[in-house]
Amino acid sequence: MERTLSIIKPDGVARGIIGEVIQRLESNKLKIVAMKMLKMNKTQAEGFYAVHEARPFFDSLTYFMSSGPIVIMVLEGENAIAKYREIMGATDYKEAAEGTIRKDFATDIEKNVVHGSDSPETAIFEISYFFNSFELIH
Ligand code: CMP
């Protein structure tokens, strides 16, 4: 069993597709073991995306990610990291496969509805950024 962090970004929450995203997770056997809704400030978004600090889109990305509430979940399942990335589709929605969340709902490379951890190391950092051990269902 593996765990990964999922975020429904401000665009997904604002557009009212929280339920649609969760439906796709649950029907693909990704179990939600923690969940919360919050609004990050710019500094918190910069800390979360610190790995992208040098990228030209860093300021815009962290501004966007702190622009409204987000839904944060920890997902558990077999190959959860890869499985969730498959369900999300490519970062750039124009390259995302048919039937993926980003293909169906993203409007922009930045406003791409969802985030998911990209490796086991990133998942550990990202989960602990938002949740303590008491908030995870065992
Ligand atoms: P995410 O999976 O959250 O990881 C980094 C985010 O940066 C990405 O999704 C996009 O929302 C955003 N982003 C904006 N521009 C780019 C870009 N050119 N390449 C990759 N990610 C980008």
CSV table of C-alpha atoms and ligand atoms in Angstrom, one decimal:
chain,number,residue,atom,x,y,z
A,1,MET,CA,0.0,0.0,0.0
A,2,GLU,CA,1.2,3.4,-0.9
A,3,ARG,CA,0.1,7.0,0.0
A,4,THR,CA,0.0,10.1,-2.0
A,5,LEU,CA,-1.1,13.7,-1.5
A,6,SER,CA,-4.0,15.1,-3.6
A,7,ILE,CA,-5.0,18.7,-3.9
A,8,ILE,CA,-8.1,20.0,-5.6
A,9,LYS,CA,-6.8,23.5,-6.5
A,10,PRO,CA,-8.7,26.8,-6.2
A,11,ASP,CA,-10.1,26.5,-9.8
A,12,GLY,CA,-11.6,23.1,-9.1
A,13,VAL,CA,-13.1,24.2,-5.8
A,14,ALA,CA,-14.5,27.4,-7.3
A,15,ARG,CA,-16.0,25.5,-10.2
A,16,GLY,CA,-17.9,23.1,-8.0
A,17,ILE,CA,-16.2,19.9,-9.1
A,18,ILE,CA,-15.0,18.6,-5.7
A,19,GLY,CA,-17.6,15.8,-5.9
A,20,GLU,CA,-16.6,14.9,-9.5
A,21,VAL,CA,-12.9,14.6,-8.5
A,22,ILE,CA,-13.7,12.5,-5.4
A,23,GLN,CA,-16.0,10.2,-7.4
A,24,ARG,CA,-13.1,9.4,-9.8
A,25,LEU,CA,-10.7,8.7,-6.9
A,26,GLU,CA,-13.1,6.4,-5.1
A,27,SER,CA,-14.2,4.5,-8.3
A,28,ASN,CA,-10.5,3.8,-9.0
A,29,LYS,CA,-9.9,2.3,-5.5
A,30,LEU,CA,-8.0,5.2,-4.1
A,31,LYS,CA,-9.1,5.3,-0.5
A,32,ILE,CA,-9.2,8.7,1.3
A,33,VAL,CA,-7.4,8.4,4.6
A,34,ALA,CA,-7.3,12.1,5.4
A,35,MET,CA,-9.1,15.2,4.1
A,36,LYS,CA,-9.3,18.9,4.9
A,37,MET,CA,-10.2,22.2,3.3
A,38,LEU,CA,-8.2,25.4,3.8
A,39,LYS,CA,-6.9,28.5,2.1
A,40,MET,CA,-3.1,28.9,2.0
A,41,ASN,CA,-1.4,32.3,2.2
A,42,LYS,CA,1.4,33.1,-0.3
A,43,THR,CA,4.2,32.1,2.0
A,44,GLN,CA,2.6,28.7,2.7
A,45,ALA,CA,2.1,28.1,-1.0
A,46,GLU,CA,5.8,29.0,-1.6
A,47,GLY,CA,6.9,26.5,1.1
A,48,PHE,CA,4.8,23.8,-0.5
A,49,TYR,CA,6.1,24.4,-4.0
A,50,ALA,CA,9.7,25.2,-2.9
A,51,VAL,CA,11.1,22.6,-5.3
A,52,HIS,CA,9.9,24.9,-8.2
A,53,GLU,CA,11.4,28.1,-6.7
A,54,ALA,CA,13.7,28.7,-9.7
A,55,ARG,CA,11.0,28.2,-12.3
A,56,PRO,CA,9.6,31.2,-14.2
A,57,PHE,CA,6.0,30.2,-13.2
A,58,PHE,CA,6.8,30.1,-9.4
A,59,ASP,CA,5.3,33.5,-8.5
A,60,SER,CA,2.2,33.1,-10.6
A,61,LEU,CA,1.7,29.5,-9.3
A,62,THR,CA,2.0,30.4,-5.7
A,63,TYR,CA,-0.3,33.4,-6.2
A,64,PHE,CA,-2.9,31.2,-7.8
A,65,MET,CA,-2.6,28.4,-5.2
A,66,SER,CA,-3.2,31.0,-2.4
A,67,SER,CA,-6.1,32.7,-4.2
A,68,GLY,CA,-8.9,30.5,-2.8
A,69,PRO,CA,-9.8,27.4,-0.8
A,70,ILE,CA,-8.3,24.1,-1.7
A,71,VAL,CA,-9.3,20.5,-0.7
A,72,ILE,CA,-6.3,18.4,0.5
A,73,MET,CA,-6.5,14.6,0.7
A,74,VAL,CA,-4.2,11.7,1.5
A,75,LEU,CA,-5.0,8.8,-0.8
A,76,GLU,CA,-4.0,5.2,-0.1
A,77,GLY,CA,-3.9,2.3,-2.5
A,78,GLU,CA,-1.8,-0.1,-4.5
A,79,ASN,CA,0.6,2.1,-6.6
A,80,ALA,CA,-1.3,5.1,-5.4
A,81,ILE,CA,1.2,7.7,-6.7
A,82,ALA,CA,1.3,6.4,-10.3
A,83,LYS,CA,-2.4,5.5,-10.3
A,84,TYR,CA,-3.5,9.0,-9.2
A,85,ARG,CA,-1.1,10.6,-11.7
A,86,GLU,CA,-2.8,8.5,-14.4
A,87,ILE,CA,-6.3,9.6,-13.3
A,88,MET,CA,-5.2,13.3,-13.2
A,89,GLY,CA,-3.6,13.2,-16.7
A,90,ALA,CA,-0.6,15.3,-17.9
A,91,THR,CA,0.3,18.6,-16.3
A,92,ASP,CA,-0.5,20.4,-19.6
A,93,TYR,CA,-4.2,19.5,-20.2
A,94,LYS,CA,-3.6,19.7,-24.0
A,95,GLU,CA,-1.4,16.6,-23.6
A,96,ALA,CA,-3.6,14.8,-21.1
A,97,ALA,CA,-5.2,11.5,-22.2
A,98,GLU,CA,-9.0,11.2,-22.8
A,99,GLY,CA,-11.0,10.6,-19.7
A,100,THR,CA,-8.5,12.2,-17.3
A,101,ILE,CA,-9.5,14.9,-14.8
A,102,ARG,CA,-7.2,17.5,-16.5
A,103,LYS,CA,-8.4,16.6,-20.0
A,104,ASP,CA,-12.0,17.0,-18.9
A,105,PHE,CA,-11.7,20.1,-16.7
A,106,ALA,CA,-8.4,22.0,-16.9
A,107,THR,CA,-8.4,25.4,-18.6
A,108,ASP,CA,-4.7,26.3,-18.4
A,109,ILE,CA,-1.3,24.7,-17.7
A,110,GLU,CA,-1.5,26.4,-14.3
A,111,LYS,CA,-5.2,26.1,-13.6
A,112,ASN,CA,-5.1,22.4,-14.0
A,113,VAL,CA,-7.6,21.5,-11.2
A,114,VAL,CA,-5.6,19.0,-9.3
A,115,HIS,CA,-2.1,18.3,-7.9
A,116,GLY,CA,-0.5,14.9,-7.0
A,117,SER,CA,2.8,13.9,-5.5
A,118,ASP,CA,5.3,12.7,-8.1
A,119,SER,CA,7.5,10.3,-6.1
A,120,PRO,CA,7.5,8.5,-2.7
A,121,GLU,CA,9.9,11.1,-1.3
A,122,THR,CA,7.7,14.0,-2.5
A,123,ALA,CA,4.6,12.3,-1.0
A,124,ILE,CA,6.2,12.1,2.4
A,125,PHE,CA,7.1,15.8,2.3
A,126,GLU,CA,3.8,16.9,1.0
A,127,ILE,CA,1.7,14.7,3.3
A,128,SER,CA,3.6,16.0,6.4
A,129,TYR,CA,3.3,19.6,5.1
A,130,PHE,CA,-0.5,19.5,5.7
A,131,PHE,CA,-1.2,16.6,8.1
A,132,ASN,CA,0.1,15.3,11.4
A,133,SER,CA,0.0,11.6,12.3
A,134,PHE,CA,-3.3,12.0,14.3
A,135,GLU,CA,-5.1,13.2,11.2
A,136,LEU,CA,-4.3,10.1,9.1
A,137,ILE,CA,-6.7,7.1,9.3
A,138,HIS,CA,-4.8,3.8,9.9
B,1,CMP,P1,1.4,20.7,-10.2
B,1,CMP,O1,1.2,19.3,-10.5
B,1,CMP,O2,0.7,21.3,-9.1
B,1,CMP,O3,2.9,21.1,-10.1
B,1,CMP,C1,3.5,22.3,-10.4
B,1,CMP,C2,2.5,23.3,-11.0
B,1,CMP,O4,3.0,24.4,-11.7
B,1,CMP,C3,1.7,22.5,-12.1
B,1,CMP,O5,0.9,21.5,-11.5
B,1,CMP,C4,1.0,23.7,-12.8
B,1,CMP,O6,-0.2,24.1,-12.1
B,1,CMP,C5,2.0,24.8,-12.6
B,1,CMP,N1,2.6,25.2,-13.9
B,1,CMP,C6,2.5,26.4,-14.5
B,1,CMP,N2,3.2,26.5,-15.6
B,1,CMP,C7,3.9,25.3,-15.7
B,1,CMP,C8,4.8,24.8,-16.7
B,1,CMP,N3,5.1,25.5,-17.7
B,1,CMP,N4,5.2,23.6,-16.5
B,1,CMP,C9,4.8,22.8,-15.4
B,1,CMP,N5,4.0,23.3,-14.5
B,1,CMP,C10,3.5,24.5,-14.6
